Short mmCIF file of C-alpha atoms and ligand atoms in Angstrom, two decimals:
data_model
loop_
_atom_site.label_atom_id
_atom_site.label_comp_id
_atom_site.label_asym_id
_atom_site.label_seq_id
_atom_site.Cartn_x
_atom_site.Cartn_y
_atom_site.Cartn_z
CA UNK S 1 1.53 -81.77 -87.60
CA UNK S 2 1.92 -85.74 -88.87
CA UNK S 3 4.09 -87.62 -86.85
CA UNK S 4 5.18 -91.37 -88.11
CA UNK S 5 6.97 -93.98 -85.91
CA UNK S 6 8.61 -96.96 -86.54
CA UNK S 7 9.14 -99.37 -83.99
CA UNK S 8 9.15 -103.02 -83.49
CA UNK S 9 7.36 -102.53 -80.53
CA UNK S 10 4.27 -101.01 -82.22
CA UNK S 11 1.86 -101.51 -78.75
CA UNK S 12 4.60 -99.40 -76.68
CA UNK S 13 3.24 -96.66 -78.47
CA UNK S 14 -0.20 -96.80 -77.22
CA UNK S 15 -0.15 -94.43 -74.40
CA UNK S 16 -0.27 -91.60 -77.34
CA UNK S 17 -3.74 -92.69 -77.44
CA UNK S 18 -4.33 -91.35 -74.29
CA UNK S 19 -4.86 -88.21 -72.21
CA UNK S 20 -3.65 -84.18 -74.07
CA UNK S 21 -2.15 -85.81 -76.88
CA UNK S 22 -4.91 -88.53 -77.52
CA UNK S 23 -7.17 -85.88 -77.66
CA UNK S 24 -4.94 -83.84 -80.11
CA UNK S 25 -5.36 -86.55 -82.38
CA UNK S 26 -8.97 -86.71 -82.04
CA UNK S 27 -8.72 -83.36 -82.65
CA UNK S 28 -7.39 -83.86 -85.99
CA UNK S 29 -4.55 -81.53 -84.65
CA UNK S 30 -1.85 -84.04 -84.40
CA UNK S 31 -1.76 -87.19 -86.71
CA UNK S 32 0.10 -89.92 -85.25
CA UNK S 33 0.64 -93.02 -87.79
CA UNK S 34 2.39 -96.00 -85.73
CA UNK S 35 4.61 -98.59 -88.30
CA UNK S 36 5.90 -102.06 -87.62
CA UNK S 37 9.17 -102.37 -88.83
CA UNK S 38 8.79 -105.97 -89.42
CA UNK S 39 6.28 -105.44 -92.14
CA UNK S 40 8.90 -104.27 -94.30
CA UNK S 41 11.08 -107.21 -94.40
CA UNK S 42 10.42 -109.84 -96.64
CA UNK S 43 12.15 -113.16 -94.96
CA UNK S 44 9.70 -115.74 -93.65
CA UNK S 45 10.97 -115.00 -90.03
CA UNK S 46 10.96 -110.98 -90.47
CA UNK S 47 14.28 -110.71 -89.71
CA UNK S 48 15.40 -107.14 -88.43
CA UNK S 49 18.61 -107.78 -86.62
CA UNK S 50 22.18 -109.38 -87.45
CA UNK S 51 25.58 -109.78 -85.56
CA UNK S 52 28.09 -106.53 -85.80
CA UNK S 53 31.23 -106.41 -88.46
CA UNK S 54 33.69 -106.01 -86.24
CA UNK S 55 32.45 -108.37 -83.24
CA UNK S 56 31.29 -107.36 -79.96
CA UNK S 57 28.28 -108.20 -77.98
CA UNK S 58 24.65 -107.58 -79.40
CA UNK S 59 22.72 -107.49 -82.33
CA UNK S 60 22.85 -104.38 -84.72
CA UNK S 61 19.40 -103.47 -86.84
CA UNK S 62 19.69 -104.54 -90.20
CA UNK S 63 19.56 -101.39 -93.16
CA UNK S 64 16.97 -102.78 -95.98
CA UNK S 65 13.91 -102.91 -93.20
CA UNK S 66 14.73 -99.77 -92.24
CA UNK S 67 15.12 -98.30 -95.99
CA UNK S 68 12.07 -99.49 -96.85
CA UNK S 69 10.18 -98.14 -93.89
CA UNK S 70 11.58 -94.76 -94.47
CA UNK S 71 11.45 -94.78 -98.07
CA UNK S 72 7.09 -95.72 -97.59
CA UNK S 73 7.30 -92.96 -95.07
CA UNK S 74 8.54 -90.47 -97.03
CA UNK S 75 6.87 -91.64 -100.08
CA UNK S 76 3.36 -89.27 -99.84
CA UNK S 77 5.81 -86.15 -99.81
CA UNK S 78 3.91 -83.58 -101.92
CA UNK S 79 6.85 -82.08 -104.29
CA UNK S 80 8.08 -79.42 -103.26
CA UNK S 81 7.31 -80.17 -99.74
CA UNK S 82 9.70 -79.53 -96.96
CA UNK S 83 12.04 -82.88 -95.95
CA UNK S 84 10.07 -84.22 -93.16
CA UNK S 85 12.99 -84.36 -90.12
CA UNK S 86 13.77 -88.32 -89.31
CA UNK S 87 14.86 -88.30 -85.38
CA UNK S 88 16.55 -90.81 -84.25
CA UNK S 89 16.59 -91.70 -80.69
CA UNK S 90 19.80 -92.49 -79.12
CA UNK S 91 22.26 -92.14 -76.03
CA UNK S 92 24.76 -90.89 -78.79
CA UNK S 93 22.40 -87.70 -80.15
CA UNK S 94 22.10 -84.74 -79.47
CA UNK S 95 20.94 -83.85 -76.48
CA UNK S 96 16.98 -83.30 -76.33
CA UNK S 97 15.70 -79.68 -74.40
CA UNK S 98 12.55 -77.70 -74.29
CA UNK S 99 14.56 -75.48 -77.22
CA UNK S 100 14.73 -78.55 -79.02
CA UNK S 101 10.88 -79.39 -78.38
CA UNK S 102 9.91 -76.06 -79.49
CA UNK S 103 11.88 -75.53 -82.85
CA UNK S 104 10.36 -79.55 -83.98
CA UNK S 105 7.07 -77.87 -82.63
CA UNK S 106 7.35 -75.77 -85.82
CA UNK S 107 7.73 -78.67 -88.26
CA UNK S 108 4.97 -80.50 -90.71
CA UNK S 109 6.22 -83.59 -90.35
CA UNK S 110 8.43 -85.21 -88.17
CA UNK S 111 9.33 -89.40 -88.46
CA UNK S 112 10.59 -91.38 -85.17
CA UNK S 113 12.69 -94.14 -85.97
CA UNK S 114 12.98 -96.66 -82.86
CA UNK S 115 16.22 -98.59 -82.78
CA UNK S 116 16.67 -101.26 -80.29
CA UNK S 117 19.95 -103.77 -79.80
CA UNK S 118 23.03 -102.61 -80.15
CA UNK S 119 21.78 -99.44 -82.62
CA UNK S 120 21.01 -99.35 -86.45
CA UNK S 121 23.41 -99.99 -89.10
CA UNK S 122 24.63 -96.43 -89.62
CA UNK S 123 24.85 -96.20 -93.39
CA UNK S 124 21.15 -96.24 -93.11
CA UNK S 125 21.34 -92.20 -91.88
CA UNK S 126 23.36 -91.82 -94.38
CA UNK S 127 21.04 -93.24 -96.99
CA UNK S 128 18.21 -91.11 -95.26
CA UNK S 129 19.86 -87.77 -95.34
CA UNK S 130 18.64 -87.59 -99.26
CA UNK S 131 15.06 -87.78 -97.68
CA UNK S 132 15.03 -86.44 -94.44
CA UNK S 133 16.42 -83.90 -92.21
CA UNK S 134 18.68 -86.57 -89.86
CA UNK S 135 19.12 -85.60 -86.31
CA UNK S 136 19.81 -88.07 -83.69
CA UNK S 137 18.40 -87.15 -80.10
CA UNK S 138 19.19 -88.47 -76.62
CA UNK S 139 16.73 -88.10 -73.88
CA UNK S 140 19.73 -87.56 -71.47
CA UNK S 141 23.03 -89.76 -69.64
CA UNK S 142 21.70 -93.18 -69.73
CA UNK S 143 20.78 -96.01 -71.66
CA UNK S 144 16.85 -97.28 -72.74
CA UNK S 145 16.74 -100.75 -74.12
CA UNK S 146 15.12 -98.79 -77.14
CA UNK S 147 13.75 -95.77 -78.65
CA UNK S 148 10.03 -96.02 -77.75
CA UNK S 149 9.91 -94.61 -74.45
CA UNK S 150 12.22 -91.26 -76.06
CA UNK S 151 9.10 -91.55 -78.19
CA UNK S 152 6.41 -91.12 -75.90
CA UNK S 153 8.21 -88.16 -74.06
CA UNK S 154 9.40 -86.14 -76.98
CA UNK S 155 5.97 -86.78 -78.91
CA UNK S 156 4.22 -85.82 -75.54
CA UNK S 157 6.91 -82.58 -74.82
CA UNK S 158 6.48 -81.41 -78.69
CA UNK S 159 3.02 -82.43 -79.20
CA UNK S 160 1.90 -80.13 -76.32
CA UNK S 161 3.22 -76.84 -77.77
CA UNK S 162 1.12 -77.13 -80.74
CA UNK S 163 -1.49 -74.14 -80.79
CA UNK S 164 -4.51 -75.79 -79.53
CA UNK S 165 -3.14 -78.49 -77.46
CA UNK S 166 -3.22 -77.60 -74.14
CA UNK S 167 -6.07 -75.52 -73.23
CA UNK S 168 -4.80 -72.63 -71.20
CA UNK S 169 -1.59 -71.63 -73.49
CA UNK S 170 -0.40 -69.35 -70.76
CA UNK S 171 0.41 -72.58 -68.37
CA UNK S 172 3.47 -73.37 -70.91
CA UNK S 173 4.44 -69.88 -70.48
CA UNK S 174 5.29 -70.16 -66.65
CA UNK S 175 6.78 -73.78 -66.19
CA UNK S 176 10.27 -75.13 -65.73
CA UNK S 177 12.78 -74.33 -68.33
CA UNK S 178 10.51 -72.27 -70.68
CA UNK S 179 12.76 -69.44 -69.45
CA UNK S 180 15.99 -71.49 -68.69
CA UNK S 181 15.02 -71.78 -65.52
CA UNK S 182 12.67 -74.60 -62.84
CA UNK S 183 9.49 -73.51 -61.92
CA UNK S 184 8.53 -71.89 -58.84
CA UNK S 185 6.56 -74.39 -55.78
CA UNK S 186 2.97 -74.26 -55.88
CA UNK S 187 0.37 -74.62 -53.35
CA UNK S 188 -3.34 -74.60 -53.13
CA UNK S 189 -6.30 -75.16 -50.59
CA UNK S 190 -6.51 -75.95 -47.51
CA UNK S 191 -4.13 -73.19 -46.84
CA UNK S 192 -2.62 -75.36 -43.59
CA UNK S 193 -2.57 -78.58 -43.81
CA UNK S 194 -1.17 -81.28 -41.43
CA UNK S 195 0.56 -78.22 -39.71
CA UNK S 196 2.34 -76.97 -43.12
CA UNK S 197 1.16 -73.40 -43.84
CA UNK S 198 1.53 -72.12 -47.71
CA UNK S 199 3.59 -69.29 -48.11
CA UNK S 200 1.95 -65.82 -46.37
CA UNK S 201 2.97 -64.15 -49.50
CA UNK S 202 0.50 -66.29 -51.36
CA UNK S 203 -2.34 -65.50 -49.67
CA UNK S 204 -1.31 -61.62 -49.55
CA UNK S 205 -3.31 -60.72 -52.97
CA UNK S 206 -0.27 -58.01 -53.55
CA UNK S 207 0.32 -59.51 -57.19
CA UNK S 208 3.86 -57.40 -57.30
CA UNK S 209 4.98 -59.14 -54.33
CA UNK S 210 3.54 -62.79 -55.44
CA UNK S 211 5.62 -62.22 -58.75
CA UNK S 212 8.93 -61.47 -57.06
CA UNK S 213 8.40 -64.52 -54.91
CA UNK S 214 8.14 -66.95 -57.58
CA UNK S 215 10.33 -65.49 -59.27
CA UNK S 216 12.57 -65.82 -56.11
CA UNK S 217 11.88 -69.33 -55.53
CA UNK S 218 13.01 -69.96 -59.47
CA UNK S 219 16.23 -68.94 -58.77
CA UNK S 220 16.99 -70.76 -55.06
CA UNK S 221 15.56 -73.56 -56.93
CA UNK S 222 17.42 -73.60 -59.81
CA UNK S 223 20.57 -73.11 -57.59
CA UNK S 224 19.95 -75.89 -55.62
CA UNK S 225 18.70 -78.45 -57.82
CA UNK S 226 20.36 -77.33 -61.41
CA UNK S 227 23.33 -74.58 -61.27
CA UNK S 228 24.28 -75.50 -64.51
CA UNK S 229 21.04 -73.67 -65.90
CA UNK S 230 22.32 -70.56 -64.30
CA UNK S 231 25.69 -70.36 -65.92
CA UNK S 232 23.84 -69.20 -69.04
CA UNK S 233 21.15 -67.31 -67.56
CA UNK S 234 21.03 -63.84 -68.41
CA UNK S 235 21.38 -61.69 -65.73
CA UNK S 236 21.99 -58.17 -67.32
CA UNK S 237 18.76 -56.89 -66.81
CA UNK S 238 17.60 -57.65 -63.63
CA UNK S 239 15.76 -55.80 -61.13
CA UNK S 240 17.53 -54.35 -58.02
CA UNK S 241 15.62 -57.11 -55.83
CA UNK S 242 16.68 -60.11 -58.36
CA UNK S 243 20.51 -58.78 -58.03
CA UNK S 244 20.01 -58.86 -54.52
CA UNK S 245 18.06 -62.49 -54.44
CA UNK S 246 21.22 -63.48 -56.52
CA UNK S 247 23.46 -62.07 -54.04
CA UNK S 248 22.33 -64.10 -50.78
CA UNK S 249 22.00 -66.91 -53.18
CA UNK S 250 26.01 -66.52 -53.24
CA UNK S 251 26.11 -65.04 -56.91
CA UNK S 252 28.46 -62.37 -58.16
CA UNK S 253 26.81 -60.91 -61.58
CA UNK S 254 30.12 -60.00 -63.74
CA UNK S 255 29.40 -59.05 -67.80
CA UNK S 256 26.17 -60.04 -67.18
CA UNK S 257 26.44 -63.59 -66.34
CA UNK S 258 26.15 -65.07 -62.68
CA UNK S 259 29.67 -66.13 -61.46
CA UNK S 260 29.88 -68.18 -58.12
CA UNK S 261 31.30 -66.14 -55.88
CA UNK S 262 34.58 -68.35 -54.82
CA UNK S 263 34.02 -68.02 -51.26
CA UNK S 264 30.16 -69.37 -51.26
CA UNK S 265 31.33 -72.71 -51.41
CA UNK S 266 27.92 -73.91 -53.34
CA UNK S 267 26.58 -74.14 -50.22
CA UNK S 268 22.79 -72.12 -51.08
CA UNK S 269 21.27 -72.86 -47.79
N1 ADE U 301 17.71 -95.03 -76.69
C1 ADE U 301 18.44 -95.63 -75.75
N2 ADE U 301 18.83 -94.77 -74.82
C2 ADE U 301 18.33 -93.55 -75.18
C3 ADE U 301 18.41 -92.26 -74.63
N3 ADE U 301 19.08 -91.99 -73.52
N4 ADE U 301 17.78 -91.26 -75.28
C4 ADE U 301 17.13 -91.50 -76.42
N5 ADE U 301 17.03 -92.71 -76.98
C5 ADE U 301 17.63 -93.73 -76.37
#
């Protein structure tokens, strides 16, 4: 996969230099070119930012630096190539998920353009929908001063499903939200430690009973911490134990899907 960013904060990129994904790159499995927006103005103070039509606090990115940038971007697009998919990171996208992460795991190419103030003049997606695939992506409910840090988690979130990446592929299989819901607690040695024992089941080698245990602790987890996953988990096929796990856990399962039972007050302890 090639991955471009443009930022005006090239050096807040430099972490993807390090650790799983650094490697990737050395790897020659993930190329990572990082772009300074500035470079593609062409005013003696490389001017990037202007006041907003309209008033109102802030300063809103100017469109030519930003055409420019994508246009030399996009420029080394073999014909006939797919359009490379331009995400733009912003409290107002779409939200970003491990879904998400795995369908732009798929991609060739995928561009990061970092706004920072008050946003980037918006006829510039406009302009860039004749290049790219446009999709604007939130990291979640609140506000970064910029897009860099969305950077650095969905390069590192996508960057680690690519074959090859991470070195056991199984350990993507088994953590939080591959299957909708969080991963299970895990433990290892000393077996007690400062008078905390890890779960007997653990230690019991019965791999049947280890499996239903995690699996368990997935959904009392989820329940406590997220029960907004489980309103679109799907629950029509579960084992006998897992109906009854969901029962103590205060769950009705109706068509299906898990309903609260009303008298369980969301009170999972
Ligand atoms: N830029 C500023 N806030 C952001 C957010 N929540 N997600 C992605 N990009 C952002």
């Amino acid at each position: 996969m090639r991955v471009d960013v443009v930022s005006i904060f090239p050096d807040y990129l430099a972490p993807l230099e390090l650790s799983l994904i650094g490697k990737a790159r050395q790897d020659g499995l993930l190329e990572l070119n990082v772009h300074d927006l500035r470079d593609f103005t062409s005013d003696r103070h490389r001017t990037v930012d202007d006041t907003p039509y309209g008033g109102g606090a802030g300063m809103v990115m100017k469109p030519e630096p930003w055409a420019q940038a994508l246009a030399a971007v996009a420029a080394d697009r073999p014909s006939g190539a797919a359009k490379p998919v331009l995400i733009v990171p912003s409290p107002a996208g779409e939200r970003f998920s491990q879904a998400a992460a795995q369908e732009l795991a798929g991609e060739e190419r995928l561009v990061f353009a970092c706004g920072r103030y008050e946003g980037i003049d918006e006829r510039v997606m406009e302009w860039a929908a004749e290049h790219f695939t446009v999709r604007p992506m939130s990291l979640g409910d609140y506000v970064l001063n910029g897009g860099e840090v969305a950077v650095l988690a969905m390069v590192e979130a996508i960057g680690r499903l690519l074959p090859g990446v991470v070195g056991n592929p199984e350990s993507l299989v088994e953590e939080s939200h591959s299957d909708g819901l969080l991963e299970y607690p895990v433990y290892t040695k000393p077996s007690s430690w400062r008078d905390r024992e890890v779960p007997a089941v653990l230690l019991s080698g019965n791999h049947g009973k280890i499996a239903q245990w995690r699996r368990h602790e997935q959904y009392r987890r989820t329940d406590e911490r997220r029960p907004d996953l489980l309103e679109h988990f799907d629950a029509a096929k579960l084992p006998r134990a897992d109906r009854t796990a969901f029962a103590d856990l205060g769950y009705d399962i109706v068509d299906g899907h898990l309903k609260r039972r009303a008298d369980s007050g969301g009170d999972s302890a």
